Short mmCIF file of C-alpha atoms in Angstrom, two decimals:
data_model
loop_
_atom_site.label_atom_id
_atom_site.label_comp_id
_atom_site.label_asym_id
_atom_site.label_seq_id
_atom_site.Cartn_x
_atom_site.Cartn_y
_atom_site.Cartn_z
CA UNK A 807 18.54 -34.94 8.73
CA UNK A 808 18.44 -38.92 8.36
CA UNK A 809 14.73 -38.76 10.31
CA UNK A 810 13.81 -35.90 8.68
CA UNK A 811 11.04 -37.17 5.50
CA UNK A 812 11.92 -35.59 2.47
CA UNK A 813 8.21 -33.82 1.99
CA UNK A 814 9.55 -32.21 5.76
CA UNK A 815 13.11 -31.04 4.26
CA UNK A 816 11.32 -29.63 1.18
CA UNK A 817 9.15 -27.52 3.52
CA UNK A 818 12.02 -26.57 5.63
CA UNK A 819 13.91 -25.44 2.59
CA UNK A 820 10.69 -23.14 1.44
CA UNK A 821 10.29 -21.81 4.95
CA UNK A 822 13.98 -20.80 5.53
CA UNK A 823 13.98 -19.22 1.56
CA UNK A 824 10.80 -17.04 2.46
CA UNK A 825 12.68 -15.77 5.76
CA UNK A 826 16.09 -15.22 4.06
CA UNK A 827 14.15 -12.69 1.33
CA UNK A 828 13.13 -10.70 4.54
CA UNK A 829 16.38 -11.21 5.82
CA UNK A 830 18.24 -9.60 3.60
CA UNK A 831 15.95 -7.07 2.71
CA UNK A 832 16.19 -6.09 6.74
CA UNK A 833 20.19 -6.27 6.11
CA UNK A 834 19.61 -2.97 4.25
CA UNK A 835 18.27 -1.06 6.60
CA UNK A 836 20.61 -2.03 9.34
CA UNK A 837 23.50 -0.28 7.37
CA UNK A 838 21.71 3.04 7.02
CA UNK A 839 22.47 3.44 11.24
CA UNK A 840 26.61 3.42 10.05
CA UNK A 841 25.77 6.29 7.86
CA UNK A 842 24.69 8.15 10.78
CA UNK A 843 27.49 7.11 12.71
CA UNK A 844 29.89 8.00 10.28
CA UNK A 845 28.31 11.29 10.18
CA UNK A 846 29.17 11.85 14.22
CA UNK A 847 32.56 10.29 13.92
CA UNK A 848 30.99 6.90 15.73
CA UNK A 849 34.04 4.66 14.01
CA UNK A 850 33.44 1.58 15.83
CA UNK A 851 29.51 2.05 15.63
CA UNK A 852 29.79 2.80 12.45
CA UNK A 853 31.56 -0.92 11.87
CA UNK A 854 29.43 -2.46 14.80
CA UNK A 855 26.34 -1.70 12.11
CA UNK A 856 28.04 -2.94 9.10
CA UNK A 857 28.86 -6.32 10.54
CA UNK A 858 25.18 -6.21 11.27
CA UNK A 859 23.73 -5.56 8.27
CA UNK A 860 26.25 -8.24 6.35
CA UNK A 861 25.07 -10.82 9.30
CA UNK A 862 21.42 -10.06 7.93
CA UNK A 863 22.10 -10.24 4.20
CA UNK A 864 24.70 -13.02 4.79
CA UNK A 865 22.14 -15.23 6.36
CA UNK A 866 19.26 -14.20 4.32
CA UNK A 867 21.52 -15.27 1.29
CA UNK A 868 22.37 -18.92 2.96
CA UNK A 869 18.75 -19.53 3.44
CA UNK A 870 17.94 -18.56 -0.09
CA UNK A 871 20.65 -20.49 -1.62
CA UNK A 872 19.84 -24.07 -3.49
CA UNK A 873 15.87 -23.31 -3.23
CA UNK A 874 14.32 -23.24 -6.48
CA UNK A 875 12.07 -20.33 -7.20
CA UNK A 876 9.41 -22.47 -8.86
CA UNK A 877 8.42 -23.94 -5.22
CA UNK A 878 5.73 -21.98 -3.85
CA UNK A 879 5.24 -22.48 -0.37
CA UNK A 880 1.37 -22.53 1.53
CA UNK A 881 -0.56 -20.35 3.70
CA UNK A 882 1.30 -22.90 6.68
CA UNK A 883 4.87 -21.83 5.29
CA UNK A 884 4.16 -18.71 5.57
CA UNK A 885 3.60 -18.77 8.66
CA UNK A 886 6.16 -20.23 10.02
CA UNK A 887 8.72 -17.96 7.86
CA UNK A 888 7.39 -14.45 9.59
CA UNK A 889 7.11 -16.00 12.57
CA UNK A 890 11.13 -17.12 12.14
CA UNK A 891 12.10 -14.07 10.64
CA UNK A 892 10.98 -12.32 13.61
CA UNK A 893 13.15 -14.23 15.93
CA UNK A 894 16.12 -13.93 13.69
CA UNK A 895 15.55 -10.28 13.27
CA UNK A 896 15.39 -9.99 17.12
CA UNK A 897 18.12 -12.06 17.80
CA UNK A 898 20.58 -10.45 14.76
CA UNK A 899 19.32 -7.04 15.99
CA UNK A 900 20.35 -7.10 19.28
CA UNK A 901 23.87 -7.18 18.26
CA UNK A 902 24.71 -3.09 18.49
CA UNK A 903 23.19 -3.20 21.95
CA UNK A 904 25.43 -5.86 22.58
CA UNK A 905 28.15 -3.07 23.42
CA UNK A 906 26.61 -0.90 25.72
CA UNK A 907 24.37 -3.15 28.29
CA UNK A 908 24.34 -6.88 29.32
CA UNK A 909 23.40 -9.42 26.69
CA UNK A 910 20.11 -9.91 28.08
CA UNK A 911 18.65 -6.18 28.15
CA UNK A 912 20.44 -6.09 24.96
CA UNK A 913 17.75 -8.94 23.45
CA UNK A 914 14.81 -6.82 25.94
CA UNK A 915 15.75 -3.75 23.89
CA UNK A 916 16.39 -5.25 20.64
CA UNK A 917 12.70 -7.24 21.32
CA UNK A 918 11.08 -3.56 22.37
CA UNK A 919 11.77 -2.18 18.94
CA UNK A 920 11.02 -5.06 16.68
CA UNK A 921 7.68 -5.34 18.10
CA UNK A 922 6.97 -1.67 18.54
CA UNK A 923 6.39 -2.18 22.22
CA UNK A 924 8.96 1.07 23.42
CA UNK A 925 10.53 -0.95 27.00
CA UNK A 926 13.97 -0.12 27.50
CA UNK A 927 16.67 -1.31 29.37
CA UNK A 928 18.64 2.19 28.79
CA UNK A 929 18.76 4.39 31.65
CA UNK A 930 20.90 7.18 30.28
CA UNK A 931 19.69 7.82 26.89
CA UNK A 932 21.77 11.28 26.44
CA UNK A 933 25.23 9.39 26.52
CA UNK A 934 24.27 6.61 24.27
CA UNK A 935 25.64 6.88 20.44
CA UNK A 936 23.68 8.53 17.79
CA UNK A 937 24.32 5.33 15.45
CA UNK A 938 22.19 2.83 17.80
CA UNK A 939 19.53 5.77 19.40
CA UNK A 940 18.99 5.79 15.30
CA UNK A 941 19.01 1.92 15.01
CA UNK A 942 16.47 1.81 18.41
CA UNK A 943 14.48 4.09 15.96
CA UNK A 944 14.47 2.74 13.24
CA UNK A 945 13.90 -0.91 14.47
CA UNK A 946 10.11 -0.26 15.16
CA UNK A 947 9.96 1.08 12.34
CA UNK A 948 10.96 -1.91 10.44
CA UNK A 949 8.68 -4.00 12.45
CA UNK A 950 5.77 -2.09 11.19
CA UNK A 951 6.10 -2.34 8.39
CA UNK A 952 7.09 -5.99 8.59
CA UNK A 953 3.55 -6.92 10.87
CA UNK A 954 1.35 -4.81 8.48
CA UNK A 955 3.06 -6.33 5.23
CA UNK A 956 3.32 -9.65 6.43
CA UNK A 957 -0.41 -9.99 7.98
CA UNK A 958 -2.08 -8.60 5.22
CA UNK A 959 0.14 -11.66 3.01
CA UNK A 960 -1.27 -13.82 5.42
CA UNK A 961 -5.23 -12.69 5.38
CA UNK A 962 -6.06 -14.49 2.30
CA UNK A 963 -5.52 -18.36 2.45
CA UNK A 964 -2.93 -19.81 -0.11
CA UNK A 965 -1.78 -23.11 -1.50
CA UNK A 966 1.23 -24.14 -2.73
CA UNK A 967 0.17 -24.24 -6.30
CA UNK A 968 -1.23 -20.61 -6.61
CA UNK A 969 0.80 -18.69 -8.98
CA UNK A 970 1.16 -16.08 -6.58
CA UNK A 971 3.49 -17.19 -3.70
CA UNK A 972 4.34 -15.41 -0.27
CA UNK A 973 7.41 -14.09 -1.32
CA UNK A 974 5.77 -12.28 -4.46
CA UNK A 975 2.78 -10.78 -1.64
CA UNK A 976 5.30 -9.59 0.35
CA UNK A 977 6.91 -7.83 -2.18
CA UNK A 978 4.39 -6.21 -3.73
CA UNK A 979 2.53 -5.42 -0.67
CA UNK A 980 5.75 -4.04 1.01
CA UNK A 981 5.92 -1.43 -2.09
CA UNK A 982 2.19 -0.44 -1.26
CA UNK A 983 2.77 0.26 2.40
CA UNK A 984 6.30 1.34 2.42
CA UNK A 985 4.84 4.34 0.45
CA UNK A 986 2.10 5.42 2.95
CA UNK A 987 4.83 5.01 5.63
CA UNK A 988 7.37 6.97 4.31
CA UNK A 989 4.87 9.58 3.09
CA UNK A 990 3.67 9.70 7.10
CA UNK A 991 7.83 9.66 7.97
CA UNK A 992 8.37 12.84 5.24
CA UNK A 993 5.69 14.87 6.37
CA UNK A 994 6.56 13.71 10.62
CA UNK A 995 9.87 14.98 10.16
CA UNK A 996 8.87 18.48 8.44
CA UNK A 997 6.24 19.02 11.18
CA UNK A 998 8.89 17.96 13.99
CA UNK A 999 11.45 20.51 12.28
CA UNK A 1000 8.74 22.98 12.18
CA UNK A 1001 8.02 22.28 15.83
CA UNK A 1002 11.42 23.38 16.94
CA UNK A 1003 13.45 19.93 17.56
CA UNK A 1004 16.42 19.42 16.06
CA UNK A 1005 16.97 17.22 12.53
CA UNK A 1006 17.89 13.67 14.54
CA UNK A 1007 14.93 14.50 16.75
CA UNK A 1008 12.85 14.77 14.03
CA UNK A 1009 13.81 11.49 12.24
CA UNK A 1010 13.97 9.66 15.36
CA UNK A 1011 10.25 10.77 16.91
CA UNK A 1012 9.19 10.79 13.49
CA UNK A 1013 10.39 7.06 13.31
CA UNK A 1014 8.91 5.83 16.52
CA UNK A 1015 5.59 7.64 16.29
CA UNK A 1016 4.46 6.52 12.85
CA UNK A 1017 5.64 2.80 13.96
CA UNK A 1018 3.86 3.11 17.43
CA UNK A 1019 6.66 2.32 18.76
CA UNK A 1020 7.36 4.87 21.61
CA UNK A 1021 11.46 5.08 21.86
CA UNK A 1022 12.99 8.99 22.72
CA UNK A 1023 16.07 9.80 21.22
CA UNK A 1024 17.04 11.99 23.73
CA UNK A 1025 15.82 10.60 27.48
CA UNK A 1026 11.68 11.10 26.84
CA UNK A 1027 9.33 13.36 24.75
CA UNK A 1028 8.48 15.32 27.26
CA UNK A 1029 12.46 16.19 27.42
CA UNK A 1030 12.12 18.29 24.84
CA UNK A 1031 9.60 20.54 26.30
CA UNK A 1032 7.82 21.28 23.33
CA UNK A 1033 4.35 21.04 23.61
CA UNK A 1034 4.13 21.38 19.47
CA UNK A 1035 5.98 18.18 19.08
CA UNK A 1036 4.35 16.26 21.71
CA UNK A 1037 0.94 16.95 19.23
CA UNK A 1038 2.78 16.03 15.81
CA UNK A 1039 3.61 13.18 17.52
CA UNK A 1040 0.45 12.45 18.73
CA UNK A 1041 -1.06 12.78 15.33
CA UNK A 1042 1.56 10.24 14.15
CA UNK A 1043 1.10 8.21 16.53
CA UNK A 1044 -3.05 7.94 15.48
CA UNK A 1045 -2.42 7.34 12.17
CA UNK A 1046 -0.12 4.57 12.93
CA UNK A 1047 -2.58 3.13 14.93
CA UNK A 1048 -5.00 3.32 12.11
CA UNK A 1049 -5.63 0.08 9.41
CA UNK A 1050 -3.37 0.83 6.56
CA UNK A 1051 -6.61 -0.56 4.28
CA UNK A 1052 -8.30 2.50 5.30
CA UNK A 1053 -5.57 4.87 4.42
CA UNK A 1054 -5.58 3.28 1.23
CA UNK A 1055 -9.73 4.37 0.87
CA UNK A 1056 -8.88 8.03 1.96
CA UNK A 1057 -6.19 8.44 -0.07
CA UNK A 1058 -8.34 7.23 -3.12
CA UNK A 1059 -10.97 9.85 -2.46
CA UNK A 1060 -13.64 7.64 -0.18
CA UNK A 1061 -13.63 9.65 2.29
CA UNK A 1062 -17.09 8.65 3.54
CA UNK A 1063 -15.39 4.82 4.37
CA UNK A 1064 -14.57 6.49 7.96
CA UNK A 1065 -18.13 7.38 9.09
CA UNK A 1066 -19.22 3.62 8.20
CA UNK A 1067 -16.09 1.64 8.90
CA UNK A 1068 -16.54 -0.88 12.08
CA UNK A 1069 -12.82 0.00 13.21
CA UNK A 1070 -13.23 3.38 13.02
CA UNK A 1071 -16.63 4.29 14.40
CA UNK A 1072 -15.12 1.90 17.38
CA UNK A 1073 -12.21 4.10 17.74
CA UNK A 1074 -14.87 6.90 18.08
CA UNK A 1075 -16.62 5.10 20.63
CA UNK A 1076 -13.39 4.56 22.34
CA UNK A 1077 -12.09 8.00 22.62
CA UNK A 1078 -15.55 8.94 24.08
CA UNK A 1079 -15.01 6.24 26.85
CA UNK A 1080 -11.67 7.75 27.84
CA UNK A 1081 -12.76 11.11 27.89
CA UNK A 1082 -15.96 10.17 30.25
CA UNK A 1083 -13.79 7.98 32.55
CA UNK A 1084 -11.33 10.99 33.02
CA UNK A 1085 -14.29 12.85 34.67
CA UNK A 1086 -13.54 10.15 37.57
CA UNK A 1087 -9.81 10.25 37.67
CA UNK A 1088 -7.66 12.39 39.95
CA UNK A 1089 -4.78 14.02 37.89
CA UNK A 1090 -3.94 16.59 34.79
CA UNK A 1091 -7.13 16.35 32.40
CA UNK A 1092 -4.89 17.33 29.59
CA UNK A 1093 -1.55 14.62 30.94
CA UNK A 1094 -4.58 11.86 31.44
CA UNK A 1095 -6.55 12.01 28.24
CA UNK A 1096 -2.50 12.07 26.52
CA UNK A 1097 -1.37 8.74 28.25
CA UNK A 1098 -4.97 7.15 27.28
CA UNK A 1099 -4.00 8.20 23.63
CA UNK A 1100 -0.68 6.70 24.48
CA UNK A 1101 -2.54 3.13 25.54
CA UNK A 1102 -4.65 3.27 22.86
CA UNK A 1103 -2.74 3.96 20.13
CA UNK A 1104 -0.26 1.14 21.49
CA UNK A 1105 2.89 4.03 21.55
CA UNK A 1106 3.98 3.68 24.84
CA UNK A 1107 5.15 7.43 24.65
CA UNK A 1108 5.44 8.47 28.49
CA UNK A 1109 4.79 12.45 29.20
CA UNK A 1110 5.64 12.18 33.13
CA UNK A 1111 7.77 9.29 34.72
CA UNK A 1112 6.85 5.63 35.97
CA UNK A 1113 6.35 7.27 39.65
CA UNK A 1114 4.31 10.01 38.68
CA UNK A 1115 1.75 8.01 36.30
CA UNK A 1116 1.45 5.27 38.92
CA UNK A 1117 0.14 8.08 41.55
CA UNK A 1118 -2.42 8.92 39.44
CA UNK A 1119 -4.62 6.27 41.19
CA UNK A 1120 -6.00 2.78 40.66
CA UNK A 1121 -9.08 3.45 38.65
CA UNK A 1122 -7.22 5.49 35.98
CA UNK A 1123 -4.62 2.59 35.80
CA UNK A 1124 -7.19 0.30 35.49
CA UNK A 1125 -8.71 2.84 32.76
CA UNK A 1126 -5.60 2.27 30.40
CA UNK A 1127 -5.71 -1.37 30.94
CA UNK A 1128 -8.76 -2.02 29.50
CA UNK A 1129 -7.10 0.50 26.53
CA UNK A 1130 -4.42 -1.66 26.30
CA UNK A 1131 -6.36 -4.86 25.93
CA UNK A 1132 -8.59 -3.15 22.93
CA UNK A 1133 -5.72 -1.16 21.12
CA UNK A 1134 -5.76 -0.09 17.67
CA UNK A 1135 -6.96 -1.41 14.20
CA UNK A 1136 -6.03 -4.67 12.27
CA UNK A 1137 -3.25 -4.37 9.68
CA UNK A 1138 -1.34 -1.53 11.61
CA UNK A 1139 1.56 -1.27 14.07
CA UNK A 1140 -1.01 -1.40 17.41
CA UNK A 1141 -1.33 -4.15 19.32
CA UNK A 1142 -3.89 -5.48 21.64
CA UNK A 1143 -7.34 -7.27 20.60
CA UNK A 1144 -7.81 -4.70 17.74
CA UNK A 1145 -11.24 -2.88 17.75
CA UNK A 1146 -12.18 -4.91 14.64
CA UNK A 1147 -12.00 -8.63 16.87
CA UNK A 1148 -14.17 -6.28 19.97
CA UNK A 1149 -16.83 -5.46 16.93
CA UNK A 1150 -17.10 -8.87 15.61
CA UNK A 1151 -17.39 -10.01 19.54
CA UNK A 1152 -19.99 -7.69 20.36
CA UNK A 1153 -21.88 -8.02 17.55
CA UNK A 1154 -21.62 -11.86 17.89
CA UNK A 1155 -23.65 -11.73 20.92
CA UNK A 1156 -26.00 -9.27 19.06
CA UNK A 1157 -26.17 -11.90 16.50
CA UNK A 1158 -26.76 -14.78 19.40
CA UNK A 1159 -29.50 -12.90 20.98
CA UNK A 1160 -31.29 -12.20 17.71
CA UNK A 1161 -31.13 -16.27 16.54
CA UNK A 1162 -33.00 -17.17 19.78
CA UNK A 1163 -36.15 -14.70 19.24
CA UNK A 1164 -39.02 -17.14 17.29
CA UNK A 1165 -39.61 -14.26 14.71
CA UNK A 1166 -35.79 -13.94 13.61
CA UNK A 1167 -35.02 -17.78 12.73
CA UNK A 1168 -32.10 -16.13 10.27
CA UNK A 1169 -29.39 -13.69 10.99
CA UNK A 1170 -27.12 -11.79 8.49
CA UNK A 1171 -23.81 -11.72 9.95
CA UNK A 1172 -22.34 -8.95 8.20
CA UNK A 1173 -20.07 -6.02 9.37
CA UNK A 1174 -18.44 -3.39 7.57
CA UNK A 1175 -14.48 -2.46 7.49
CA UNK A 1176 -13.13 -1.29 4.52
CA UNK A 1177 -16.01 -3.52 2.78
CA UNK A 1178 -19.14 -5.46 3.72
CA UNK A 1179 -17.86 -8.79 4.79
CA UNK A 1180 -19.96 -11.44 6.04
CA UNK A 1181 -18.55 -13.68 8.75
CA UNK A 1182 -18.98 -18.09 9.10
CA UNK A 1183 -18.71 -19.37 12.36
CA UNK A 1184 -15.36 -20.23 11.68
CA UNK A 1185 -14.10 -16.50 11.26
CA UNK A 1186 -16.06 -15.80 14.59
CA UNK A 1187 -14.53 -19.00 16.36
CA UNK A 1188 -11.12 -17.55 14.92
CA UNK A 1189 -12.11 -14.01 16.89
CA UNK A 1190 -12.75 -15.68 20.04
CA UNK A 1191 -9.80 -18.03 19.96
CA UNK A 1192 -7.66 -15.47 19.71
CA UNK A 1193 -9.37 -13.13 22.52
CA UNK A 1194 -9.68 -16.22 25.04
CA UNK A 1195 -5.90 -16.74 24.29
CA UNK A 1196 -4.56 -13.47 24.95
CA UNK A 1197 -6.75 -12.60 28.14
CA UNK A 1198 -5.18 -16.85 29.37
CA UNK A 1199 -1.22 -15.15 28.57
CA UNK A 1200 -2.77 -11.99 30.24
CA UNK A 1201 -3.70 -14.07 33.26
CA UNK A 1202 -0.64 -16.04 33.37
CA UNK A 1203 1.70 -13.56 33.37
CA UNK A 1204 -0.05 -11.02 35.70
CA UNK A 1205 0.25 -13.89 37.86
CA UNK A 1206 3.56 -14.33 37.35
CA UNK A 1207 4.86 -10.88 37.77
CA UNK A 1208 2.65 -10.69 41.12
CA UNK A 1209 4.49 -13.47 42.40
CA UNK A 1210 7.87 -11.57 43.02
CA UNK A 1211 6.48 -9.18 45.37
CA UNK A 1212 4.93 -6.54 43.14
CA UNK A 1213 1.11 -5.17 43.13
CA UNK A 1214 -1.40 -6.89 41.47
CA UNK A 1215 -2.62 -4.27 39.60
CA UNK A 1216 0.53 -2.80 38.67
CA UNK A 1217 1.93 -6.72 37.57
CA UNK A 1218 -1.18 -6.76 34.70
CA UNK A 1219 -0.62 -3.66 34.05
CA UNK A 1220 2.76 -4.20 33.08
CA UNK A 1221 1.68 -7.93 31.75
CA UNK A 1222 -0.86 -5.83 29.11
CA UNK A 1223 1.60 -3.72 28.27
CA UNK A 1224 4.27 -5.83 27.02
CA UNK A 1225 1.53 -8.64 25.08
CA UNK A 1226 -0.08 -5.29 23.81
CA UNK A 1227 3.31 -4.23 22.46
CA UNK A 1228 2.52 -0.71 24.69
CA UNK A 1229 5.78 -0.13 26.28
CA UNK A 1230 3.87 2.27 29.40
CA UNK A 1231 5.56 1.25 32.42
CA UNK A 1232 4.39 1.73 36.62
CA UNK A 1233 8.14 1.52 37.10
CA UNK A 1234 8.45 -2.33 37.19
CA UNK A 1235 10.25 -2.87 33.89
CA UNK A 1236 13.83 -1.13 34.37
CA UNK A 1237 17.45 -3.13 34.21
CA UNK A 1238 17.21 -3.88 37.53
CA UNK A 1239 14.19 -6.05 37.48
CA UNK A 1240 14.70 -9.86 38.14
CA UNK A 1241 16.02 -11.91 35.00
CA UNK A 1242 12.83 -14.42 35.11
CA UNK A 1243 10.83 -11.23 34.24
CA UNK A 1244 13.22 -9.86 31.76
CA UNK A 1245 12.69 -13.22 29.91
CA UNK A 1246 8.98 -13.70 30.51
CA UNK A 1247 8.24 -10.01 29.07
CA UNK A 1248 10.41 -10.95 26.04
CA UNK A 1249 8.27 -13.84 25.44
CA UNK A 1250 5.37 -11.65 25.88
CA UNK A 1251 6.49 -9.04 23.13
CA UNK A 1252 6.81 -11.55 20.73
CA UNK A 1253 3.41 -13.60 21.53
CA UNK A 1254 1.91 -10.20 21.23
CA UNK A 1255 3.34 -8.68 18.43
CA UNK A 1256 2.73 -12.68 16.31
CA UNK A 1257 -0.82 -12.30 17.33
CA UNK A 1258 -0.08 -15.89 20.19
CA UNK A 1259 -0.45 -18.37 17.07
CA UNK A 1260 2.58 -17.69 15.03
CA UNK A 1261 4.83 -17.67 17.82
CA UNK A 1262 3.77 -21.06 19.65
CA UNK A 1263 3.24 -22.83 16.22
CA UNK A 1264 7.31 -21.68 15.30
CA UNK A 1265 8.21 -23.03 18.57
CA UNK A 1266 6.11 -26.53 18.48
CA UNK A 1267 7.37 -27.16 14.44
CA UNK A 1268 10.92 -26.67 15.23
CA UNK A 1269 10.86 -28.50 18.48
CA UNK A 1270 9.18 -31.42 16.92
CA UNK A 1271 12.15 -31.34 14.18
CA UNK A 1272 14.72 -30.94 16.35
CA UNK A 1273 13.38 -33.79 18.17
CA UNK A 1274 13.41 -35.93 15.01
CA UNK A 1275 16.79 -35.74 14.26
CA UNK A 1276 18.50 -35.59 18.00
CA UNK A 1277 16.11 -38.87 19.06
CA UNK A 1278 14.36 -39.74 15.80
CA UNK A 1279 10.72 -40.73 16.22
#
C-alpha cells in the first residue's frame, strides 16, 4: 500500500466496510439452502452450503473489521461498495455449482441468478439436488432485493458528513422492501399450492417470479402442465416488474397514483403495443402475448423451447426485442431502459419541440411517478447517457455474438437478453456455446443488472489502485 495516499486507504477501508455489511447479511441466506438439504438427506450439499454461507459472513466480517463506525462514506463509496458486493456475491455464490458443472457455467449460473436474468448452464434440471435448485431460487431473489434496496440508497445524493450513511439506508430500506417481498413470496406460494404444484414448487416459482428472475425447479414451467400456475406466476412476475415506490402508494390507500403515474400509464401503453403487434405474428395468440409478458416483465420464463420460440418468425422476435430494451419500472427487479428513462426521453423531445415555437419561450419540465418531479438538464443528460450507453453494449455485443457464425437477429436478441437481465433464449446460450461468449454474456449480466456505470466505474477504481501499488504512479 506504500503508493496508496492515505485519503485513498481511508476510502478503501469505507468501501470494503459497506460491502462486508451486505456480505454477511447475504451469508444468512446462503445457509437456509442446507436446511433444505438436510431435509432430503443432501449431506454433502447440505455442508457444500454451510461453507458458503461462513465464506460470506467470514469475509463480510474481515472487511468490517478495524473500520470505525463514525466514518460515513459518500454517494461515490457507495457506489463502488454495491457495485463490489455484487461481484463478490457472484463470485462466492458460484461455489455450490462448483460441484455439478465446469467452473465457468458454474460463474454463468451463479451470474443468471444474482442478476435475475434466468440463463442456465443446467441441462438436466430433474437430477440436480434440491439444496442448490433452492439456492438457484433463491439467488434472484436476493438480488432483488439487493438492486431495489441498494438503488433506491443510491437515488438521493449523499456526503460523507450526513448523519445518515449508506449502511444505515440500506438497512432501513431493506426492512421496507423485504416486507412487500415476502408478503408477494407468502401469498405466491399459497396460490402455487392452491394451483396444484407441489410445496418446493411453490417456494421455488414463487421465488423466481416475484424476483423476475425466471429459474424452474423442475426442467421449465410449462413442465408442470398447469395452466393455473403458469397465471400465478404471471401475476408475480408483473408485480415484480412493478416500482416498489408504487406498491408502497397502493398499499397506503392511493390507489388513484396508478391512473396518473408516468411508469404505469407506460406499461399500459406497452401492453397495448404487444397485443396490436400480435395481430401480425404467426403463432399461438395466447403462447405469444405470454412470452411478450415474459420480455417485458424481464422473467425470462420460457412456455415452449428455444426451437419452437425461434420459429415463430422474425418480426415477432424482433417484437420482444424492442420489449426487452424498454422492460419494467425503476426501483424493481426488471431490467432494460425502464419505462420511466422512455417517458422522460419522449417527453424530452416534446419538451424540445415546444422551446423552439416563438409563443412558448418557457417549458415546465415536469412528469409524474410516484410524485410531480421536475427534471434539470442534468437529470435528462443522465437519461440519455444511460440509453446511448446501453443501445453502444447492445451494438457491441450483437456484433460480437454475430461474429461466430450465428444470425444477426438471433445474436441481439440474445445480446438484449442478457444486458436486460431477460434470460429468453433462441437456443444460442446452452453449455455448449463457445467460452468467449460464456464470458462476454457474464459481463453483460452484470453491466445490465449495475445499470453500465457501477460496473465500469468498480473496474476503472480498482484497476487504477492496483496499478498504484504493483507500478506506483
Amino acid at each position: 500500500m506504500k503508493w496508496l495516499f492515505e485519503s485513498e486507504i481511508e476510502d478503501l477501508k469505507i468501501i470494503f466496510r459497506d460491502t462486508g455489511f451486505i456480505l454477511m447479511a447475504l451469508g444468512f441466506f446462503a445457509a437456509l439452502p442446507a436446511v433444505v438439504s438436510l431435509l432430503y438427506a443432501e449431506f454433502i450439499s447440505a455442508g457444500v452450503f454451510l461453507v458458503t454461507a461462513f465464506l460470506f459472513i467470514g469475509l463480510g466480517y474481515f472487511f468490517e473489521a478495524g473500520v470505525s463506525e463514525e466514518k460515513s462514506g459518500s454517494n461515490k463509496h457507495a457506489v463502488l461498495s454495491v457495485g463490489l458486493t455484487w461481484v463478490i456475491a457472484v463470485l462466492l455464490g458460484s461455489i455450490p455449482f462448483q460441484f455439478i458443472m465446469h467452473p465457468l457455467d458454474a460463474l454463468f449460473e451463479s451470474t443468471a441468478g444474482f442478476t435475475t436474468t434466468g440463463f442456465t448452464m443446467m441441462t438436466n434440471v430433474i437430477e440436480v439436488d434440491r439444496g442448490i435448485l433452492f439456492w438457484r431460487a433463491l439467488e434472484p431473489f436476493l438480488g432483488a432485493v439487493l438492486f431495489i434496496v441498494s438503488f433506491l440508497a443510491l437515488s438521493k445524493s449523499f456526503e460523507s458528513d450526513s448523519e445518515i450513511g449508506f449502511k444505515e439506508r440500506i438497512r432501513d430500506l431493506a426492512v421496507k422492501v423485504s416486507k412487500v417481498y415476502l408478503a408477494f413470496l407468502f401469498v405466491g406460494v399459497l396460490l402455487f399450492l392452491l394451483s396444484g404444484t407441489t410445496i418446493f414448487e411453490s417456494f421455488g416459482y414463487s421465488l423466481t417470479s416475484v424476483s423476475t428472475g425466471g429459474f424452474s425447479v423442475n426442467g421449465s414451467l410449462a413442465a408442470l402442465n398447469n395452466p393455473r400456475a403458469v397465471v400465478v406466476s404471471l401475476l408475480l412476475t408483473v408485480l415484480g416488474s412493478l416500482n416498489v415506490l408504487l406498491i408502497f402508494k397502493v398499499l397506503e390507500g392511493d390507489v388513484g397514483e396508478i391512473l396518473k403515474n408516468a411508469e404505469a400509464l407506460g406499461g399500459i401503453l406497452l401492453v397495448s403495443f404487444g397485443v396490436l403487434a400480435m395481430q401480425f405474428t404467426q403463432g399461438d395468440f395466447n403462447q405469444e402475448m405470454y412470452h411478450f409478458f415474459s420480455a417485458v416483465t424481464t422473467s425470462g420464463f420460457m412456455g415452449v423451447d428455444a426451437p419452437t420460440l425461434s420459429s415463430w418468425g422474425e418480426f415477432y422476435k424482433a417484437v420482444l426485442v424492442f420489449a426487452m430494451l424498454i422492460g419494467g419500472s425503476v426501483y424493481s427487479s426488471a431490467g432494460g431502459f425502464k419505462i420511466h428513462r422512455i417517458a422522460v426521453l419522449l417527453k424530452s423531445l416534446y419538451w424540445r419541440v415546444i422551446a423552439l415555437l416563438p409563443d412558448r419561450n418557457i417549458v415546465s419540465k415536469k412528469i409524474h411517478n410516484i410524485e410531480d418531479l421536475v427534471l434539470s438538464d442534468e437529470d435528462i443528460l443522465r437519461v440519455y447517457t444511460y440509453v446511448a450507453s446501453f443501445l453502444l453494449l447492445f451494438g457491441f455485443s450483437g456484433l460480437i455474438v454475430s461474429s461466430y457464425g450465428y444470425p444477426v437477429l438471433d445474436s441481439f436478441f440474445e445480446s438484449t437478453s442478457a444486458l436486460s437481465n431477460v434470460g429468453l433464449s433462441v437456443g444460442i446460450v446452452s453449455p455448449v456455446m463457445p467460452v468467449g461468449l460464456k464470458i462476454l454474456f457474464i459481463f453483460d449480466m452484470l453491466l445490465g443488472r449495475l445499470e453500465i456505470m457501477a460496473f465500469i466505474g468498480l473496474i476503472i477504481y480498482f484497476t487504477s489502485k492496483l496499478k498504484a501499488v504493483t507500478i506506483g504512479r
